[in-house]
Coordinates of C-alpha atoms in Angstrom, one line a residue:
M113 CA -3.9 -53.4 6.2
S114 CA -0.1 -53.2 6.8
H115 CA 1.2 -52.6 10.5
A116 CA 2.2 -49.0 9.7
E117 CA -1.4 -48.2 8.4
S118 CA -2.8 -49.9 11.6
A119 CA -0.8 -47.6 13.7
I120 CA -2.3 -44.7 12.4
P121 CA -5.2 -43.5 14.7
A122 CA -8.7 -43.2 13.4
Y123 CA -10.0 -39.7 12.9
Q124 CA -12.3 -38.9 15.9
P125 CA -14.5 -36.0 15.3
Q126 CA -14.7 -33.7 18.3
A127 CA -17.7 -31.7 19.6
A128 CA -15.9 -28.4 19.6
Q129 CA -14.2 -28.9 16.2
L130 CA -14.3 -26.1 13.8
P131 CA -16.1 -26.8 10.6
A132 CA -13.9 -27.4 7.5
N133 CA -12.2 -24.4 5.9
H134 CA -13.3 -22.2 8.8
L135 CA -12.0 -18.6 8.6
F136 CA -11.2 -16.6 11.5
D137 CA -11.9 -13.0 11.9
T138 CA -9.2 -10.7 10.2
V139 CA -6.6 -9.5 12.9
L140 CA -6.1 -6.2 10.9
P141 CA -9.3 -4.4 9.6
V142 CA -9.9 -4.8 5.9
L143 CA -11.4 -2.1 4.1
P144 CA -14.0 -2.9 1.4
A145 CA -13.2 -1.7 -2.1
A146 CA -14.4 1.7 -3.1
V147 CA -14.5 1.1 -7.1
D148 CA -15.3 -1.6 -9.3
R149 CA -12.1 -1.6 -11.5
G150 CA -14.0 -3.2 -14.5
S151 CA -11.2 -5.5 -15.5
A152 CA -13.5 -7.3 -17.9
D153 CA -14.8 -4.0 -19.4
R154 CA -11.7 -2.0 -19.8
V155 CA -10.2 -4.4 -22.3
R156 CA -13.0 -3.3 -24.8
P157 CA -11.4 -0.9 -27.5
G158 CA -12.7 2.7 -27.3
M159 CA -14.0 2.2 -23.7
V160 CA -12.1 5.2 -22.3
E161 CA -13.0 7.6 -25.2
E162 CA -16.7 6.6 -24.7
L163 CA -16.5 7.5 -21.0
L164 CA -14.8 10.9 -22.0
D165 CA -18.0 11.7 -24.0
S166 CA -20.0 11.6 -20.9
E167 CA -20.1 14.7 -18.8
H168 CA -20.8 12.6 -15.6
T169 CA -17.3 11.0 -15.8
R170 CA -14.9 12.3 -13.2
A171 CA -11.2 12.5 -12.9
V172 CA -8.4 12.2 -10.6
V173 CA -5.6 14.4 -11.6
L174 CA -2.1 13.7 -10.9
A175 CA 1.1 15.2 -11.8
G176 CA 4.4 13.7 -10.6
R177 CA 3.4 12.2 -7.1
Q178 CA 1.1 14.9 -6.2
A179 CA -2.9 15.0 -6.9
L180 CA -5.3 17.8 -7.1
V181 CA -7.3 18.4 -4.0
R182 CA -9.5 21.0 -2.6
G183 CA -9.4 21.3 1.2
S184 CA -9.6 17.8 2.6
E185 CA -10.9 16.1 -0.6
L186 CA -9.6 15.0 -3.9
L187 CA -10.8 17.3 -6.6
L188 CA -12.8 15.2 -9.1
P189 CA -13.5 17.6 -12.0
A190 CA -15.7 16.4 -14.9
A191 CA -13.1 14.6 -17.1
A192 CA -14.5 15.8 -20.6
Q193 CA -14.3 19.5 -19.7
L194 CA -10.9 19.1 -18.2
L195 CA -9.6 17.8 -21.3
V196 CA -11.1 20.7 -23.3
D197 CA -9.7 23.2 -20.9
L198 CA -6.2 21.6 -21.3
R199 CA -6.5 21.5 -25.1
D200 CA -7.5 25.2 -25.2
R201 CA -4.4 25.8 -22.9
G202 CA -2.3 24.0 -25.6
S203 CA -1.3 21.0 -23.4
A204 CA -2.3 17.6 -23.3
P205 CA -2.2 14.8 -20.6
E206 CA 0.3 12.3 -20.6
Q207 CA -2.1 9.5 -19.8
V208 CA -5.7 8.9 -19.3
I209 CA -6.4 5.7 -17.5
Y210 CA -9.7 4.0 -16.3
L211 CA -9.7 3.6 -12.4
G212 CA -13.3 2.3 -12.1
A213 CA -16.9 2.9 -11.2
A214 CA -17.9 3.6 -7.6
L215 CA -19.6 0.8 -5.7
N216 CA -22.5 1.0 -3.2
G217 CA -21.1 2.3 0.2
S218 CA -18.4 4.5 -1.3
D219 CA -18.3 8.2 -0.9
L220 CA -19.4 8.9 -4.5
A221 CA -22.8 8.0 -6.1
A222 CA -22.9 4.4 -7.1
G223 CA -21.8 3.9 -10.7
T224 CA -19.8 7.2 -11.1
E225 CA -17.2 6.4 -13.5
V226 CA -13.8 7.7 -12.7
V227 CA -10.5 8.2 -14.8
L228 CA -7.1 9.3 -14.0
V229 CA -5.7 12.2 -15.9
V230 CA -1.7 12.3 -15.6
L231 CA -0.2 15.6 -16.4
P232 CA 3.3 16.3 -17.5
E233 CA 3.7 18.9 -14.5
P234 CA 1.4 20.6 -12.1
A235 CA -0.8 23.1 -13.7
E236 CA -1.1 26.4 -12.1
P237 CA -4.5 26.6 -10.0
G238 CA -6.7 29.1 -11.8
T239 CA -5.5 27.9 -15.2
A240 CA -6.7 25.1 -17.8
G241 CA -9.9 24.7 -15.8
I242 CA -8.4 24.1 -12.6
P243 CA -10.0 26.0 -9.8
A244 CA -8.2 28.8 -8.1
D245 CA -8.8 27.3 -4.7
A246 CA -7.5 23.9 -5.6
Q247 CA -4.0 22.8 -4.4
W248 CA -1.5 19.9 -5.4
A249 CA -0.7 17.7 -2.4
G250 CA 1.2 14.4 -2.0
F251 CA -0.5 11.5 -0.3
R252 CA 1.6 11.8 2.9
D253 CA 0.3 15.6 3.1
I254 CA -3.2 14.8 3.0
A255 CA -4.0 11.0 3.8
A256 CA -4.9 11.7 7.4
V257 CA -8.0 13.7 6.3
L258 CA -9.0 12.0 3.1
N259 CA -12.5 9.9 3.3
P260 CA -11.8 6.1 2.4
T261 CA -13.0 6.6 -1.2
D262 CA -10.6 9.4 -2.0
T263 CA -7.8 7.3 -0.2
A264 CA -8.5 4.3 -2.4
L265 CA -8.5 6.5 -5.5
F266 CA -5.3 8.3 -4.6
V267 CA -3.4 5.0 -4.1
E268 CA -4.7 3.4 -7.3
A269 CA -4.1 6.2 -9.3
S270 CA -0.4 6.6 -8.0
A271 CA 0.3 2.8 -8.5
I272 CA -0.8 2.7 -12.0
A273 CA 0.8 6.1 -13.0
N274 CA 4.2 5.2 -11.2
W275 CA 4.1 2.0 -13.5
H276 CA 3.6 3.6 -16.7
A277 CA 6.3 6.3 -15.9
G278 CA 9.0 3.5 -15.3
H279 CA 7.8 1.1 -18.0
T280 CA 7.7 2.8 -21.2
H281 CA 9.4 0.3 -23.2
C282 CA 9.5 -3.4 -23.9
P283 CA 12.0 -5.1 -21.6
R284 CA 12.8 -7.6 -24.4
C285 CA 13.7 -5.5 -27.6
G286 CA 13.5 -1.9 -26.1
A287 CA 10.7 -0.7 -28.4
R288 CA 8.3 1.8 -27.0
T289 CA 5.1 0.1 -25.9
A290 CA 1.6 1.1 -26.7
V291 CA -1.1 1.5 -24.0
E292 CA -4.2 -0.8 -24.0
A293 CA -7.0 -2.1 -21.7
G294 CA -7.9 1.3 -20.3
G295 CA -4.4 1.8 -19.3
W296 CA -3.7 -1.4 -17.6
V297 CA -1.6 -3.2 -20.2
R298 CA 1.4 -2.1 -22.4
R299 CA 2.1 -4.0 -25.8
C300 CA 5.2 -4.1 -27.7
P301 CA 4.5 -3.4 -31.3
Q302 CA 7.6 -5.5 -32.5
D303 CA 7.1 -8.7 -30.7
S304 CA 3.4 -8.4 -29.4
S305 CA 4.5 -9.2 -25.8
E306 CA 2.1 -7.9 -23.3
H307 CA 3.2 -6.2 -20.0
Y308 CA 1.4 -5.6 -16.9
P309 CA 1.6 -3.5 -13.7
R310 CA 3.9 -4.9 -11.1
T311 CA 3.7 -4.7 -7.4
D312 CA 6.7 -5.5 -5.2
P313 CA 5.9 -7.5 -2.2
A314 CA 7.6 -6.4 1.1
I315 CA 7.2 -7.8 4.6
I316 CA 6.8 -5.5 7.5
V317 CA 7.3 -7.1 11.0
T318 CA 6.6 -6.8 14.9
V319 CA 9.3 -8.8 16.5
V320 CA 8.3 -10.0 20.0
G321 CA 11.1 -11.2 22.3
P322 CA 11.0 -13.9 25.0
D323 CA 9.8 -11.6 27.8
G324 CA 7.0 -10.1 25.4
R325 CA 9.0 -6.8 24.5
L326 CA 8.6 -5.3 21.2
L327 CA 11.8 -4.7 19.0
L328 CA 11.7 -1.5 17.0
G329 CA 14.5 -0.1 14.7
G330 CA 15.4 2.9 12.5
G331 CA 17.8 4.0 9.7
G332 CA 19.7 7.2 9.3
P333 CA 21.6 9.1 12.2
V334 CA 22.0 6.7 15.2
D335 CA 20.5 9.4 17.5
A336 CA 17.3 9.9 15.5
K337 CA 14.3 9.6 17.5
N338 CA 12.0 7.7 14.9
Y339 CA 11.5 4.1 15.5
S340 CA 9.2 1.6 13.6
T341 CA 8.6 -2.0 12.6
L342 CA 11.3 -3.8 10.6
A343 CA 10.8 -4.5 6.7
G344 CA 12.4 -5.7 3.7
F345 CA 11.4 -6.7 0.1
V346 CA 10.6 -10.5 -0.8
E347 CA 13.3 -12.0 -2.9
P348 CA 12.5 -14.2 -6.1
G349 CA 11.9 -17.8 -5.2
E350 CA 11.3 -16.9 -1.6
S351 CA 8.2 -17.5 0.6
L352 CA 6.9 -14.6 2.7
E353 CA 7.8 -16.5 5.9
Q354 CA 11.2 -17.1 4.6
A355 CA 11.7 -13.4 3.9
V356 CA 10.6 -12.6 7.4
V357 CA 13.3 -14.8 8.8
R358 CA 16.1 -13.7 6.4
E359 CA 15.2 -9.9 6.8
I360 CA 15.1 -9.9 10.5
H361 CA 18.3 -11.7 10.9
E362 CA 20.0 -9.7 8.3
E363 CA 18.9 -6.3 9.8
V364 CA 19.2 -6.9 13.4
G365 CA 20.8 -10.5 14.0
V366 CA 17.8 -11.9 15.6
R367 CA 16.5 -15.3 14.7
V368 CA 12.9 -15.7 14.3
T369 CA 11.3 -18.9 15.4
G370 CA 7.7 -18.3 14.1
C371 CA 5.6 -15.9 12.4
Q372 CA 2.0 -15.2 11.6
Y373 CA 0.6 -13.0 8.9
L374 CA -1.8 -10.3 10.1
G375 CA -2.9 -8.1 7.2
S376 CA -1.7 -6.0 4.2
Q377 CA -1.5 -2.5 3.1
S378 CA -1.0 -1.1 -0.5
W379 CA 2.0 1.5 -0.6
P380 CA 2.5 2.3 -4.1
F381 CA 5.2 4.9 -3.7
P382 CA 6.5 3.7 -6.0
A383 CA 5.1 0.2 -6.1
S384 CA 5.0 -1.9 -2.7
L385 CA 2.5 -4.2 -1.1
M386 CA 3.3 -4.3 2.6
L387 CA 2.6 -7.7 4.0
G388 CA 2.3 -7.3 8.0
F389 CA 3.6 -10.2 10.2
T390 CA 4.2 -10.6 14.0
A391 CA 7.1 -12.9 14.8
I392 CA 8.5 -14.4 17.9
T393 CA 12.2 -14.9 18.8
E394 CA 14.1 -16.3 21.8
D395 CA 16.9 -13.9 21.2
A396 CA 17.1 -10.9 23.6
V397 CA 20.0 -9.0 22.0
A398 CA 19.6 -7.2 18.7
K399 CA 22.5 -6.1 16.6
P400 CA 21.8 -3.5 13.9
D401 CA 23.5 -4.1 10.6
G402 CA 24.6 -0.3 10.5
V403 CA 23.3 0.0 6.8
E404 CA 19.5 -0.4 6.8
V405 CA 19.0 -0.4 10.5
T406 CA 21.5 2.0 12.6
R407 CA 19.5 1.5 15.9
A408 CA 17.3 -1.1 17.7
R409 CA 15.6 -1.1 20.8
W410 CA 13.4 -3.4 23.0
F411 CA 10.3 -1.8 24.5
S412 CA 7.8 -3.1 27.1
R413 CA 4.3 -1.7 26.8
E414 CA 4.7 0.9 29.5
E415 CA 8.2 1.9 28.1
L416 CA 7.0 2.5 24.6
Q417 CA 3.9 4.5 25.9
D418 CA 6.1 6.4 28.0
A419 CA 8.7 7.2 25.4
V420 CA 6.2 8.4 22.9
L421 CA 4.5 10.8 25.2
T422 CA 7.5 12.1 26.6
G423 CA 8.9 12.8 23.0
E424 CA 11.9 10.6 23.6
I425 CA 11.0 8.8 20.5
T426 CA 8.4 8.9 17.7
I427 CA 6.6 5.8 15.9
S428 CA 4.8 5.4 12.7
S429 CA 1.7 7.5 12.0
R430 CA -1.7 6.1 12.3
L431 CA -1.9 6.1 8.3
S432 CA 0.5 3.2 8.2
I433 CA 0.2 -0.6 8.6
A434 CA 3.4 -0.1 10.7
R435 CA 1.2 1.5 13.4
S436 CA -1.5 -1.1 13.2
L437 CA 1.0 -3.7 13.8
I438 CA 2.6 -1.9 16.8
E439 CA -0.9 -1.3 18.2
H440 CA -1.9 -4.9 17.6
W441 CA 1.1 -5.9 19.8
Y442 CA 0.4 -3.3 22.3
G443 CA -3.2 -4.5 22.7
G444 CA -4.9 -0.9 22.0
R445 CA -4.3 2.7 20.9
I446 CA -1.0 4.1 21.7
M447 CA -1.3 7.9 22.6
D448 CA 0.7 10.4 20.9
R449 CA 2.0 13.6 22.3
T450 CA -0.8 15.5 20.1
D451 CA -3.5 13.3 21.7
T452 CA -2.9 14.9 25.1

């Protein structure tokens, strides 16, 4: 044994040591999947057509970024009958895409198959088999009242529909691609290259200063009231942690000395995955870049709660990971003016 090797202390197990590969409880809540996306089954040719032969297959209906809803729920009509009604009206969907089968514990009967029907434009309620009491709504309009399964279906449907809308042609040769695998692959007929849905990772961060205060910022008019966490897209060849350091310094001139991942949220409007972090800094002064961030402000817990309740500022809604990150720093629920 060399002198260098003998200088390395021997490993000594400790009574309180955690077992190998121990996983801590998640910091932000993790919602279980509502549907089995059937990635192994959807590659089978003709799968979607077979599902459309069943009267039990349901449909999420999208047009643009709006979904067909009734009251506080997604409207999930029988897919086969909807397509018949559309044909009778002389119209056809742009896409029919497989979304998955409901899992145990979801708000649908386990095993219920669901497809996405994308229309070129919203059909008037009361026509084409769409009930007269239905409405078209964007996700932000209705997300606060949707059940978890409807939320998951709306997000998945929006993500895949947005990808199809923006990736109709091969990026290599420009040929129009053909849809395969239940709507989850586009293949180029010229060079046989396969193209898959993309997601753009973005970091979103609570920055905590040396005195424990939270840094929030906002864009747009400098006198606007809305404040939120700082965020930015991850660049090619960059780790998530590197993106946190770079984006925070670029946007507010603050140097991050450490950060920790807390959780994520899909935000497919059009195609983001928000990766939540909390970060610490020794800097006490923030300097907005004037482009993406036009105002930045430090808050103690008392200052933030008072500012929200008096209406001096507004913060992100409870639909967003931004609010979860802020309330993680706060240590509990922040009361909105509407709560009182």
